[in-house]
Amino acid sequence: MSGKDVLDTAQKQLKEVVQKLDIDEGLYKILAAPKRQLKVNFPIVFDNGEVEVFEGYRVQHNTSRGPTKGGIRFHPDVDMEETTALAMWMTWKCAVANIPYGGAKGSVKVNPKRLSKREVEKVTRRFTNEISILFGEREDIPAPDVGTNAQVMAWIMDTASMQKGHTVPGIVTGKPLILGGSEGRVEATGRGVIVTAEEGAKIHNMSLHGAKVVVQGFGNVGSVAARLAQDNGATVVGVSDARGGIYNPKGLDVHELYYKYSGRDGGIRNYKEAEQVSNEELLELDCDILIPAALSSQITHKNADKIKARMIVEGANGPTTPDADKILNDKGVLVVPDILANSGGVVVSYFEWVQDLAHFFWEENEVNNKLARIMRASFASVVEMMHEKDCSMREAALMIGVQRVTQATVLRGIFP
Ligand code: NAD
């Protein structure tokens, strides 16, 4: 999907929800328009002395519920349209979780894997400088996304601090613990996925305990979700990474996979007590719960009909295309949508920000308990809306998000 297609999907979703909620045309225009879009071009001197100019974007979609929040992506395929769509989804995600943020997203058209560490640092610091007119701990707070990590967040924090003349930890989240990061942030998204899987299972009269689970992607989100699923009594029968998947109907030991195989030569495919499957086959394995936690557009009209899971919990952003959604809905497969299921990351980012502003840090238990409470409350409000409007969970989650942002906009009024 091109960036334009992604933005079309986001706009179409909004239009449909606005019609269902009977929101008037004027308010729709406000919700559909990103508040600020900044495009920058900036040069970097490579280690070999050559100069390259990079293109970067920052989009703040909506500020009616608070400062904007959203990750920074380093990837060669990003563009303004995709960044805008992702910022819009962040607005609804924060509203569904009921945390006081609007949505934002940033990106640089670059493949970080082809750069040295020093070059990635230069791209990060120069990009931070170029878009510093938007960033601020009370204005716009970035976080990691595809291609960026805690080290990149540390450079952003340092660059912003150099500009201010004092340390501003609250300007970015997903930082290393030692620089004001939060306990529990690394595991937060996977943990939230499992909380929503537990809640979703109840709707289908199942339990996570004893359920057969398949996880696509064994990175931050997937590996945590798989390990917590196993800890909660589920049998994880299949997992995969970019190289392919493995399957054992009797169950895999995902802790062993994580500590002994993942990230090493050969990766998880070296695990002996399993048969190898392709990523396409993995999605169609016999299981109760499927957790896509890798890329977008994995479940499409081509494979939706072959999915055997009774429930899909979207760890990744946008893993299910709109036409696949329809097929799954007709089959009675419950899809717990991304803006609900993977919101654990932004919820603990919110906790990190609160701790940074207060300079007072919480214990991991406190973080995990507060996260679970927010995830369960969001889940309950989405289920209530789903029953009230007799719609899918995705539509219900979008309705909650859009409704909360609309209410905030109406209460604030339109300046001047
Ligand atoms: P990651 O880079 O840590 O892990 C991605 C995993 O997917 C890796 O195991 C990689 O090998 C695997 N992968 C790549 N291509 C694949 C393919 N074709 N088939 C199967 N697996 C493949 O990334 P992450 O942080 O775990 O993010 C995964 C997804 O979750 C992304 O869509 C991201 O936007 C979303 N997400 C992440 C967070 C977070 O806090 N990390 C929060 C919300 C949403």
CSV table of C-alpha atoms and ligand atoms in Angstrom, one decimal:
chain,number,residue,atom,x,y,z
A,1,MET,CA,0.0,0.0,0.0
A,2,SER,CA,1.3,3.5,-0.9
A,3,GLY,CA,1.2,6.3,1.7
A,4,LYS,CA,-1.8,7.7,-0.3
A,5,ASP,CA,-3.7,4.4,0.1
A,6,VAL,CA,-3.0,4.4,3.9
A,7,LEU,CA,-4.2,8.0,4.2
A,8,ASP,CA,-7.3,7.1,2.1
A,9,THR,CA,-8.1,4.2,4.4
A,10,ALA,CA,-7.8,6.5,7.5
A,11,GLN,CA,-9.9,9.2,5.9
A,12,LYS,CA,-12.5,6.6,4.8
A,13,GLN,CA,-12.7,5.2,8.3
A,14,LEU,CA,-13.2,8.6,9.8
A,15,LYS,CA,-16.0,9.5,7.2
A,16,GLU,CA,-17.9,6.3,8.0
A,17,VAL,CA,-17.6,6.8,11.8
A,18,VAL,CA,-18.7,10.4,11.6
A,19,GLN,CA,-21.8,9.4,9.6
A,20,LYS,CA,-22.7,6.7,12.2
A,21,LEU,CA,-22.2,9.1,15.1
A,22,ASP,CA,-24.2,11.8,13.3
A,23,ILE,CA,-21.4,14.3,13.7
A,24,ASP,CA,-22.0,17.5,11.6
A,25,GLU,CA,-20.0,18.5,8.6
A,26,GLY,CA,-18.1,21.3,10.2
A,27,LEU,CA,-16.8,19.1,13.0
A,28,TYR,CA,-15.9,16.4,10.4
A,29,LYS,CA,-13.7,19.0,8.6
A,30,ILE,CA,-11.8,19.8,11.8
A,31,LEU,CA,-11.2,16.1,12.6
A,32,ALA,CA,-10.2,15.2,9.0
A,33,ALA,CA,-7.6,18.0,8.8
A,34,PRO,CA,-4.1,17.6,10.4
A,35,LYS,CA,-3.4,20.6,12.5
A,36,ARG,CA,0.3,20.9,11.5
A,37,GLN,CA,2.4,19.3,8.8
A,38,LEU,CA,6.1,20.1,8.6
A,39,LYS,CA,8.4,18.8,5.9
A,40,VAL,CA,12.1,19.4,6.2
A,41,ASN,CA,15.2,18.6,4.0
A,42,PHE,CA,18.5,18.5,5.8
A,43,PRO,CA,22.0,17.5,4.9
A,44,ILE,CA,24.3,14.9,6.6
A,45,VAL,CA,28.0,14.4,6.1
A,46,PHE,CA,28.6,10.6,5.9
A,47,ASP,CA,31.7,9.0,7.5
A,48,ASN,CA,33.4,8.9,4.1
A,49,GLY,CA,32.9,12.7,3.6
A,50,GLU,CA,30.0,12.4,1.1
A,51,VAL,CA,27.0,14.6,1.7
A,52,GLU,CA,23.4,13.4,1.4
A,53,VAL,CA,20.1,15.3,1.9
A,54,PHE,CA,17.3,13.6,3.8
A,55,GLU,CA,13.6,14.3,3.8
A,56,GLY,CA,11.8,14.3,7.1
A,57,TYR,CA,8.2,14.9,8.3
A,58,ARG,CA,6.4,15.7,11.5
A,59,VAL,CA,2.6,15.8,11.6
A,60,GLN,CA,0.5,16.9,14.6
A,61,HIS,CA,-3.0,15.7,13.8
A,62,ASN,CA,-5.2,17.1,16.7
A,63,THR,CA,-4.5,19.0,19.9
A,64,SER,CA,-8.0,19.3,21.4
A,65,ARG,CA,-7.3,16.7,24.2
A,66,GLY,CA,-3.7,17.8,25.0
A,67,PRO,CA,-0.2,17.9,23.6
A,68,THR,CA,0.5,15.6,20.7
A,69,LYS,CA,2.2,12.2,21.0
A,70,GLY,CA,3.6,9.8,18.4
A,71,GLY,CA,6.6,7.9,17.3
A,72,ILE,CA,9.4,8.6,14.9
A,73,ARG,CA,10.0,6.2,12.1
A,74,PHE,CA,13.2,5.8,10.1
A,75,HIS,CA,12.3,3.9,6.9
A,76,PRO,CA,13.0,4.4,3.2
A,77,ASP,CA,9.3,4.2,2.2
A,78,VAL,CA,7.8,6.9,4.5
A,79,ASP,CA,6.0,10.0,3.0
A,80,MET,CA,3.8,12.8,4.2
A,81,GLU,CA,0.6,10.9,3.5
A,82,GLU,CA,1.5,7.8,5.5
A,83,THR,CA,2.8,10.0,8.3
A,84,THR,CA,-0.4,11.9,8.4
A,85,ALA,CA,-2.5,8.7,8.5
A,86,LEU,CA,-0.4,7.4,11.4
A,87,ALA,CA,-0.8,10.7,13.3
A,88,MET,CA,-4.6,10.5,12.9
A,89,TRP,CA,-4.7,6.9,14.2
A,90,MET,CA,-2.6,8.0,17.2
A,91,THR,CA,-5.3,10.6,18.0
A,92,TRP,CA,-8.0,7.9,18.1
A,93,LYS,CA,-5.7,5.5,20.0
A,94,CYS,CA,-4.9,8.1,22.8
A,95,ALA,CA,-8.6,9.0,23.0
A,96,VAL,CA,-9.7,5.3,23.3
A,97,ALA,CA,-7.1,4.8,26.1
A,98,ASN,CA,-8.4,8.1,27.6
A,99,ILE,CA,-5.0,9.6,28.0
A,100,PRO,CA,-4.7,13.4,27.6
A,101,TYR,CA,-2.9,13.5,24.2
A,102,GLY,CA,-3.6,14.2,20.6
A,103,GLY,CA,-1.9,12.2,17.9
A,104,ALA,CA,1.3,12.9,16.0
A,105,LYS,CA,3.9,11.0,13.9
A,106,GLY,CA,7.3,11.8,12.6
A,107,SER,CA,9.4,10.1,10.0
A,108,VAL,CA,12.7,10.3,8.0
A,109,LYS,CA,13.0,8.8,4.6
A,110,VAL,CA,16.1,6.7,5.4
A,111,ASN,CA,17.2,3.1,5.8
A,112,PRO,CA,19.0,3.2,9.2
A,113,LYS,CA,20.4,-0.3,8.5
A,114,ARG,CA,22.7,1.2,5.8
A,115,LEU,CA,24.1,3.8,8.1
A,116,SER,CA,26.9,3.6,10.7
A,117,LYS,CA,25.9,4.4,14.4
A,118,ARG,CA,27.5,7.8,14.1
A,119,GLU,CA,25.5,8.5,10.9
A,120,VAL,CA,22.2,7.5,12.6
A,121,GLU,CA,23.1,9.8,15.4
A,122,LYS,CA,23.7,12.7,13.0
A,123,VAL,CA,20.4,12.1,11.2
A,124,THR,CA,18.6,12.0,14.6
A,125,ARG,CA,20.2,15.1,16.0
A,126,ARG,CA,19.8,17.2,12.8
A,127,PHE,CA,16.2,16.0,12.3
A,128,THR,CA,15.4,16.9,15.9
A,129,ASN,CA,16.9,20.3,15.4
A,130,GLU,CA,15.0,20.9,12.1
A,131,ILE,CA,11.6,20.1,13.7
A,132,SER,CA,12.4,21.6,17.1
A,133,ILE,CA,9.8,24.4,16.5
A,134,LEU,CA,7.2,21.7,17.0
A,135,PHE,CA,8.7,19.6,19.8
A,136,GLY,CA,8.2,20.3,23.5
A,137,GLU,CA,7.4,18.5,26.7
A,138,ARG,CA,4.1,20.5,26.8
A,139,GLU,CA,3.6,20.6,23.0
A,140,ASP,CA,4.6,17.4,21.2
A,141,ILE,CA,6.3,14.4,22.6
A,142,PRO,CA,7.9,11.8,20.3
A,143,ALA,CA,8.6,8.1,21.0
A,144,PRO,CA,10.3,5.1,19.2
A,145,ASP,CA,8.7,3.5,16.1
A,146,VAL,CA,9.9,1.3,13.3
A,147,GLY,CA,13.7,1.8,12.8
A,148,THR,CA,14.3,3.8,16.0
A,149,ASN,CA,15.0,2.7,19.5
A,150,ALA,CA,15.9,3.9,23.1
A,151,GLN,CA,19.3,5.1,21.9
A,152,VAL,CA,17.7,7.3,19.3
A,153,MET,CA,15.3,8.7,22.0
A,154,ALA,CA,18.4,9.5,24.2
A,155,TRP,CA,19.9,11.5,21.3
A,156,ILE,CA,16.6,13.4,20.8
A,157,MET,CA,16.5,14.2,24.5
A,158,ASP,CA,20.1,15.3,24.5
A,159,THR,CA,19.7,17.5,21.4
A,160,ALA,CA,16.5,19.2,22.8
A,161,SER,CA,18.3,19.7,26.1
A,162,MET,CA,21.3,21.3,24.4
A,163,GLN,CA,18.9,23.8,22.8
A,164,LYS,CA,17.1,24.6,26.1
A,165,GLY,CA,20.3,24.7,28.2
A,166,HIS,CA,19.0,22.2,30.7
A,167,THR,CA,17.9,18.6,30.7
A,168,VAL,CA,14.3,18.0,29.5
A,169,PRO,CA,13.6,14.3,30.0
A,170,GLY,CA,9.8,14.8,29.4
A,171,ILE,CA,10.4,15.9,25.8
A,172,VAL,CA,10.5,12.3,24.5
A,173,THR,CA,9.5,8.8,25.8
A,174,GLY,CA,10.9,5.3,25.3
A,175,LYS,CA,14.2,6.5,26.7
A,176,PRO,CA,16.7,4.2,28.5
A,177,LEU,CA,15.8,3.8,32.2
A,178,ILE,CA,18.9,5.7,33.3
A,179,LEU,CA,17.8,8.8,31.4
A,180,GLY,CA,14.3,9.0,32.9
A,181,GLY,CA,12.7,6.0,31.0
A,182,SER,CA,9.9,4.1,32.8
A,183,GLU,CA,10.0,0.6,34.3
A,184,GLY,CA,7.8,-1.6,32.2
A,185,ARG,CA,8.0,0.5,29.0
A,186,VAL,CA,9.8,-2.1,26.9
A,187,GLU,CA,7.2,-4.8,27.7
A,188,ALA,CA,4.2,-2.5,27.7
A,189,THR,CA,2.8,-3.1,24.2
A,190,GLY,CA,3.1,-6.9,24.4
A,191,ARG,CA,1.6,-6.8,28.0
A,192,GLY,CA,-1.3,-4.7,26.8
A,193,VAL,CA,-1.9,-7.1,23.9
A,194,ILE,CA,-2.2,-10.0,26.4
A,195,VAL,CA,-4.5,-8.1,28.6
A,196,THR,CA,-6.8,-7.4,25.7
A,197,ALA,CA,-6.5,-11.1,24.6
A,198,GLU,CA,-7.7,-12.2,28.0
A,199,GLU,CA,-10.7,-9.8,27.8
A,200,GLY,CA,-11.5,-10.8,24.2
A,201,ALA,CA,-11.4,-14.5,25.0
A,202,LYS,CA,-14.2,-13.9,27.5
A,203,ILE,CA,-16.5,-12.7,24.7
A,204,HIS,CA,-16.0,-16.0,22.9
A,205,ASN,CA,-16.4,-18.0,26.1
A,206,MET,CA,-12.8,-19.0,25.9
A,207,SER,CA,-9.9,-18.5,28.3
A,208,LEU,CA,-6.3,-17.5,27.4
A,209,HIS,CA,-5.4,-20.3,29.8
A,210,GLY,CA,-5.3,-23.4,27.6
A,211,ALA,CA,-5.8,-21.5,24.4
A,212,LYS,CA,-3.6,-22.3,21.3
A,213,VAL,CA,-1.8,-19.1,20.3
A,214,VAL,CA,0.1,-18.1,17.1
A,215,VAL,CA,2.3,-15.0,17.1
A,216,GLN,CA,3.6,-13.4,13.9
A,217,GLY,CA,6.8,-11.4,14.6
A,218,PHE,CA,9.2,-12.1,17.4
A,219,GLY,CA,10.5,-8.5,18.1
A,220,ASN,CA,9.5,-6.2,20.9
A,221,VAL,CA,5.8,-6.7,20.7
A,222,GLY,CA,5.6,-10.3,19.5
A,223,SER,CA,8.2,-11.8,21.8
A,224,VAL,CA,6.7,-10.2,24.9
A,225,ALA,CA,3.2,-11.2,23.9
A,226,ALA,CA,4.3,-14.8,23.3
A,227,ARG,CA,6.1,-15.1,26.6
A,228,LEU,CA,3.3,-13.6,28.6
A,229,ALA,CA,0.8,-15.8,26.8
A,230,GLN,CA,2.8,-18.9,27.8
A,231,ASP,CA,3.1,-17.5,31.4
A,232,ASN,CA,-0.7,-17.2,31.5
A,233,GLY,CA,-1.2,-20.8,30.6
A,234,ALA,CA,-1.7,-20.6,26.8
A,235,THR,CA,0.1,-23.0,24.5
A,236,VAL,CA,2.0,-21.0,21.9
A,237,VAL,CA,2.0,-23.4,18.9
A,238,GLY,CA,3.6,-21.1,16.3
A,239,VAL,CA,5.9,-18.0,16.0
A,240,SER,CA,7.8,-16.3,13.2
A,241,ASP,CA,10.2,-13.6,12.4
A,242,ALA,CA,11.3,-12.0,9.1
A,243,ARG,CA,13.0,-15.3,8.1
A,244,GLY,CA,9.9,-17.5,8.5
A,245,GLY,CA,8.1,-19.4,11.2
A,246,ILE,CA,8.1,-22.6,13.3
A,247,TYR,CA,5.2,-24.7,14.5
A,248,ASN,CA,4.6,-27.4,17.1
A,249,PRO,CA,1.0,-28.3,17.8
A,250,LYS,CA,2.1,-29.5,21.3
A,251,GLY,CA,3.6,-26.1,22.0
A,252,LEU,CA,6.9,-24.2,21.8
A,253,ASP,CA,9.0,-23.1,24.8
A,254,VAL,CA,9.0,-19.4,23.9
A,255,HIS,CA,11.2,-18.4,26.8
A,256,GLU,CA,13.9,-20.8,25.5
A,257,LEU,CA,13.3,-19.4,22.0
A,258,TYR,CA,13.7,-15.8,23.3
A,259,TYR,CA,16.8,-16.4,25.4
A,260,LYS,CA,18.6,-19.1,23.4
A,261,TYR,CA,17.7,-18.5,19.7
A,262,SER,CA,16.2,-15.1,18.9
A,263,GLY,CA,18.8,-12.5,17.8
A,264,ARG,CA,21.5,-15.2,17.2
A,265,ASP,CA,22.7,-16.7,14.0
A,266,GLY,CA,20.0,-18.7,12.4
A,267,GLY,CA,17.4,-17.2,14.8
A,268,ILE,CA,14.3,-19.0,16.0
A,269,ARG,CA,14.3,-21.3,12.9
A,270,ASN,CA,17.2,-23.2,14.6
A,271,TYR,CA,14.8,-24.4,17.3
A,272,LYS,CA,14.7,-28.2,16.9
A,273,GLU,CA,11.4,-29.3,18.3
A,274,ALA,CA,9.3,-27.7,15.6
A,275,GLU,CA,8.5,-27.9,11.9
A,276,GLN,CA,9.4,-24.9,9.7
A,277,VAL,CA,6.5,-23.0,8.1
A,278,SER,CA,6.4,-19.9,5.9
A,279,ASN,CA,5.0,-16.7,7.2
A,280,GLU,CA,1.9,-17.2,5.0
A,281,GLU,CA,1.4,-20.7,6.4
A,282,LEU,CA,1.8,-19.5,9.9
A,283,LEU,CA,-1.2,-17.2,9.7
A,284,GLU,CA,-3.4,-20.0,8.6
A,285,LEU,CA,-2.3,-22.5,11.4
A,286,ASP,CA,-4.9,-24.2,13.6
A,287,CYS,CA,-5.2,-22.0,16.7
A,288,ASP,CA,-7.6,-20.1,18.9
A,289,ILE,CA,-5.8,-16.8,19.0
A,290,LEU,CA,-3.7,-15.2,16.3
A,291,ILE,CA,-1.5,-12.2,17.2
A,292,PRO,CA,0.0,-10.4,14.2
A,293,ALA,CA,2.9,-8.4,15.7
A,294,ALA,CA,5.1,-7.7,12.7
A,295,LEU,CA,4.0,-5.6,9.7
A,296,SER,CA,0.9,-4.0,8.2
A,297,SER,CA,-1.4,-5.6,5.6
A,298,GLN,CA,-0.6,-9.2,6.5
A,299,ILE,CA,-4.2,-10.4,6.6
A,300,THR,CA,-5.9,-9.5,3.3
A,301,HIS,CA,-8.8,-10.7,1.1
A,302,LYS,CA,-6.4,-13.4,-0.2
A,303,ASN,CA,-5.9,-15.2,3.2
A,304,ALA,CA,-8.7,-14.0,5.5
A,305,ASP,CA,-11.0,-16.9,4.5
A,306,LYS,CA,-8.3,-19.4,5.5
A,307,ILE,CA,-7.6,-18.0,9.0
A,308,LYS,CA,-8.6,-20.6,11.5
A,309,ALA,CA,-8.2,-18.5,14.7
A,310,ARG,CA,-11.4,-17.5,16.5
A,311,MET,CA,-9.9,-14.3,17.6
A,312,ILE,CA,-7.2,-11.9,16.2
A,313,VAL,CA,-5.5,-9.5,18.5
A,314,GLU,CA,-3.6,-6.8,16.5
A,315,GLY,CA,-0.2,-6.2,18.1
A,316,ALA,CA,1.0,-4.6,14.9
A,317,ASN,CA,-0.4,-1.4,13.4
A,318,GLY,CA,-2.8,-2.1,10.5
A,319,PRO,CA,-2.1,-5.8,10.0
A,320,THR,CA,-5.6,-6.4,8.7
A,321,THR,CA,-6.8,-4.7,5.5
A,322,PRO,CA,-10.4,-3.3,5.3
A,323,ASP,CA,-11.6,-6.1,2.9
A,324,ALA,CA,-10.1,-8.8,5.1
A,325,ASP,CA,-11.9,-7.2,8.0
A,326,LYS,CA,-15.2,-7.7,6.3
A,327,ILE,CA,-14.5,-11.4,5.6
A,328,LEU,CA,-13.4,-12.1,9.2
A,329,ASN,CA,-16.5,-10.3,10.5
A,330,ASP,CA,-18.8,-12.5,8.4
A,331,LYS,CA,-16.9,-15.6,9.6
A,332,GLY,CA,-17.5,-14.5,13.2
A,333,VAL,CA,-13.8,-14.0,14.0
A,334,LEU,CA,-13.4,-11.4,16.7
A,335,VAL,CA,-10.7,-8.8,15.7
A,336,VAL,CA,-9.4,-6.8,18.6
A,337,PRO,CA,-8.2,-3.7,16.7
A,338,ASP,CA,-4.8,-2.2,16.8
A,339,ILE,CA,-5.9,1.2,18.3
A,340,LEU,CA,-7.1,-0.8,21.3
A,341,ALA,CA,-4.9,-3.9,21.4
A,342,ASN,CA,-1.5,-2.2,21.0
A,343,SER,CA,-2.1,0.9,23.0
A,344,GLY,CA,-0.1,-0.4,26.0
A,345,GLY,CA,3.0,1.3,24.5
A,346,VAL,CA,1.5,4.8,24.4
A,347,VAL,CA,-0.1,4.3,27.8
A,348,VAL,CA,3.2,3.5,29.5
A,349,SER,CA,4.8,6.3,27.4
A,350,TYR,CA,2.2,8.6,29.1
A,351,PHE,CA,3.3,7.2,32.5
A,352,GLU,CA,7.0,7.9,31.6
A,353,TRP,CA,6.1,11.5,30.7
A,354,VAL,CA,4.1,12.0,33.9
A,355,GLN,CA,7.1,10.6,35.9
A,356,ASP,CA,9.6,12.8,34.0
A,357,LEU,CA,7.5,16.0,34.7
A,358,ALA,CA,7.2,15.1,38.4
A,359,HIS,CA,10.8,13.8,38.6
A,360,PHE,CA,9.4,11.0,40.7
A,361,PHE,CA,9.6,7.4,39.5
A,362,TRP,CA,7.3,4.4,40.0
A,363,GLU,CA,8.1,0.7,40.7
A,364,GLU,CA,7.4,-1.8,37.9
A,365,ASN,CA,4.4,-3.3,39.7
A,366,GLU,CA,2.7,0.0,39.9
A,367,VAL,CA,3.3,0.6,36.2
A,368,ASN,CA,2.0,-2.8,35.2
A,369,ASN,CA,-1.1,-2.6,37.4
A,370,LYS,CA,-2.0,0.9,36.2
A,371,LEU,CA,-1.5,-0.3,32.6
A,372,ALA,CA,-3.7,-3.3,33.0
A,373,ARG,CA,-6.4,-1.2,34.6
A,374,ILE,CA,-6.4,1.3,31.7
A,375,MET,CA,-6.4,-1.5,29.1
A,376,ARG,CA,-9.4,-3.3,30.8
A,377,ALA,CA,-11.3,0.0,31.1
A,378,SER,CA,-10.7,0.8,27.4
A,379,PHE,CA,-11.7,-2.7,26.4
A,380,ALA,CA,-15.0,-2.5,28.4
A,381,SER,CA,-15.9,0.9,26.9
A,382,VAL,CA,-15.3,-0.5,23.3
A,383,VAL,CA,-17.4,-3.6,24.0
A,384,GLU,CA,-20.2,-1.4,25.3
A,385,MET,CA,-20.1,0.7,22.1
A,386,MET,CA,-20.0,-2.5,20.0
A,387,HIS,CA,-23.2,-3.8,21.6
A,388,GLU,CA,-24.9,-0.4,21.5
A,389,LYS,CA,-24.2,0.2,17.8
A,390,ASP,CA,-24.2,-3.5,16.8
A,391,CYS,CA,-20.9,-3.1,14.9
A,392,SER,CA,-17.4,-4.5,14.8
A,393,MET,CA,-14.9,-3.9,17.6
A,394,ARG,CA,-12.8,-1.8,15.2
A,395,GLU,CA,-15.7,0.5,14.3
A,396,ALA,CA,-16.6,0.7,18.0
A,397,ALA,CA,-13.0,1.7,19.0
A,398,LEU,CA,-12.9,4.3,16.3
A,399,MET,CA,-16.3,5.6,17.4
A,400,ILE,CA,-15.1,6.0,21.0
A,401,GLY,CA,-11.9,7.7,19.8
A,402,VAL,CA,-13.7,10.1,17.4
A,403,GLN,CA,-16.5,10.8,19.9
A,404,ARG,CA,-14.1,11.8,22.7
A,405,VAL,CA,-12.1,14.1,20.4
A,406,THR,CA,-15.4,15.6,19.1
A,407,GLN,CA,-16.6,16.2,22.6
A,408,ALA,CA,-13.4,18.0,23.5
A,409,THR,CA,-13.5,20.1,20.4
A,410,VAL,CA,-17.1,21.2,21.1
A,411,LEU,CA,-16.4,22.0,24.7
A,412,ARG,CA,-13.4,24.1,23.9
A,413,GLY,CA,-15.2,25.9,21.1
A,414,ILE,CA,-13.7,27.3,17.9
A,415,PHE,CA,-11.2,30.1,18.4
A,416,PRO,CA,-11.7,33.1,18.0
B,1,NAD,P1,10.4,-5.0,16.0
B,1,NAD,O1,11.3,-4.5,15.0
B,1,NAD,O2,11.0,-5.2,17.4
B,1,NAD,O3,9.9,-6.5,15.6
B,1,NAD,C1,9.4,-6.8,14.4
B,1,NAD,C2,9.4,-8.3,14.2
B,1,NAD,O4,8.7,-8.6,13.0
B,1,NAD,C3,10.8,-8.9,14.1
B,1,NAD,O5,10.8,-10.2,14.8
B,1,NAD,C4,11.0,-9.2,12.6
B,1,NAD,O6,11.9,-10.2,12.3
B,1,NAD,C5,9.5,-9.5,12.2
B,1,NAD,N1,9.2,-9.4,10.8
B,1,NAD,C6,9.7,-8.5,9.9
B,1,NAD,N2,9.2,-8.8,8.7
B,1,NAD,C7,8.4,-9.9,8.9
B,1,NAD,C8,7.6,-10.7,8.0
B,1,NAD,N3,7.6,-10.4,6.7
B,1,NAD,N4,6.9,-11.7,8.5
B,1,NAD,C9,7.0,-12.0,9.8
B,1,NAD,N5,7.7,-11.3,10.7
B,1,NAD,C10,8.4,-10.3,10.2
B,1,NAD,O7,9.1,-4.2,16.0
B,1,NAD,P2,8.0,-4.0,17.2
B,1,NAD,O8,8.3,-2.8,18.0
B,1,NAD,O9,7.8,-5.4,17.8
B,1,NAD,O10,6.7,-3.6,16.3
B,1,NAD,C11,6.0,-4.6,15.6
B,1,NAD,C12,4.6,-4.0,15.2
B,1,NAD,O11,4.0,-3.5,16.3
B,1,NAD,C13,4.8,-2.8,14.2
B,1,NAD,O12,3.6,-2.8,13.4
B,1,NAD,C14,4.7,-1.6,15.2
B,1,NAD,O13,4.2,-0.4,14.5
B,1,NAD,C15,3.7,-2.1,16.2
B,1,NAD,N6,3.7,-1.4,17.4
B,1,NAD,C16,4.8,-1.4,18.2
B,1,NAD,C17,4.8,-0.8,19.4
B,1,NAD,C18,5.9,-0.8,20.4
B,1,NAD,O14,5.8,-0.2,21.5
B,1,NAD,N7,7.1,-1.4,20.0
B,1,NAD,C19,3.6,-0.1,19.9
B,1,NAD,C20,2.5,-0.1,19.0
B,1,NAD,C21,2.5,-0.8,17.8
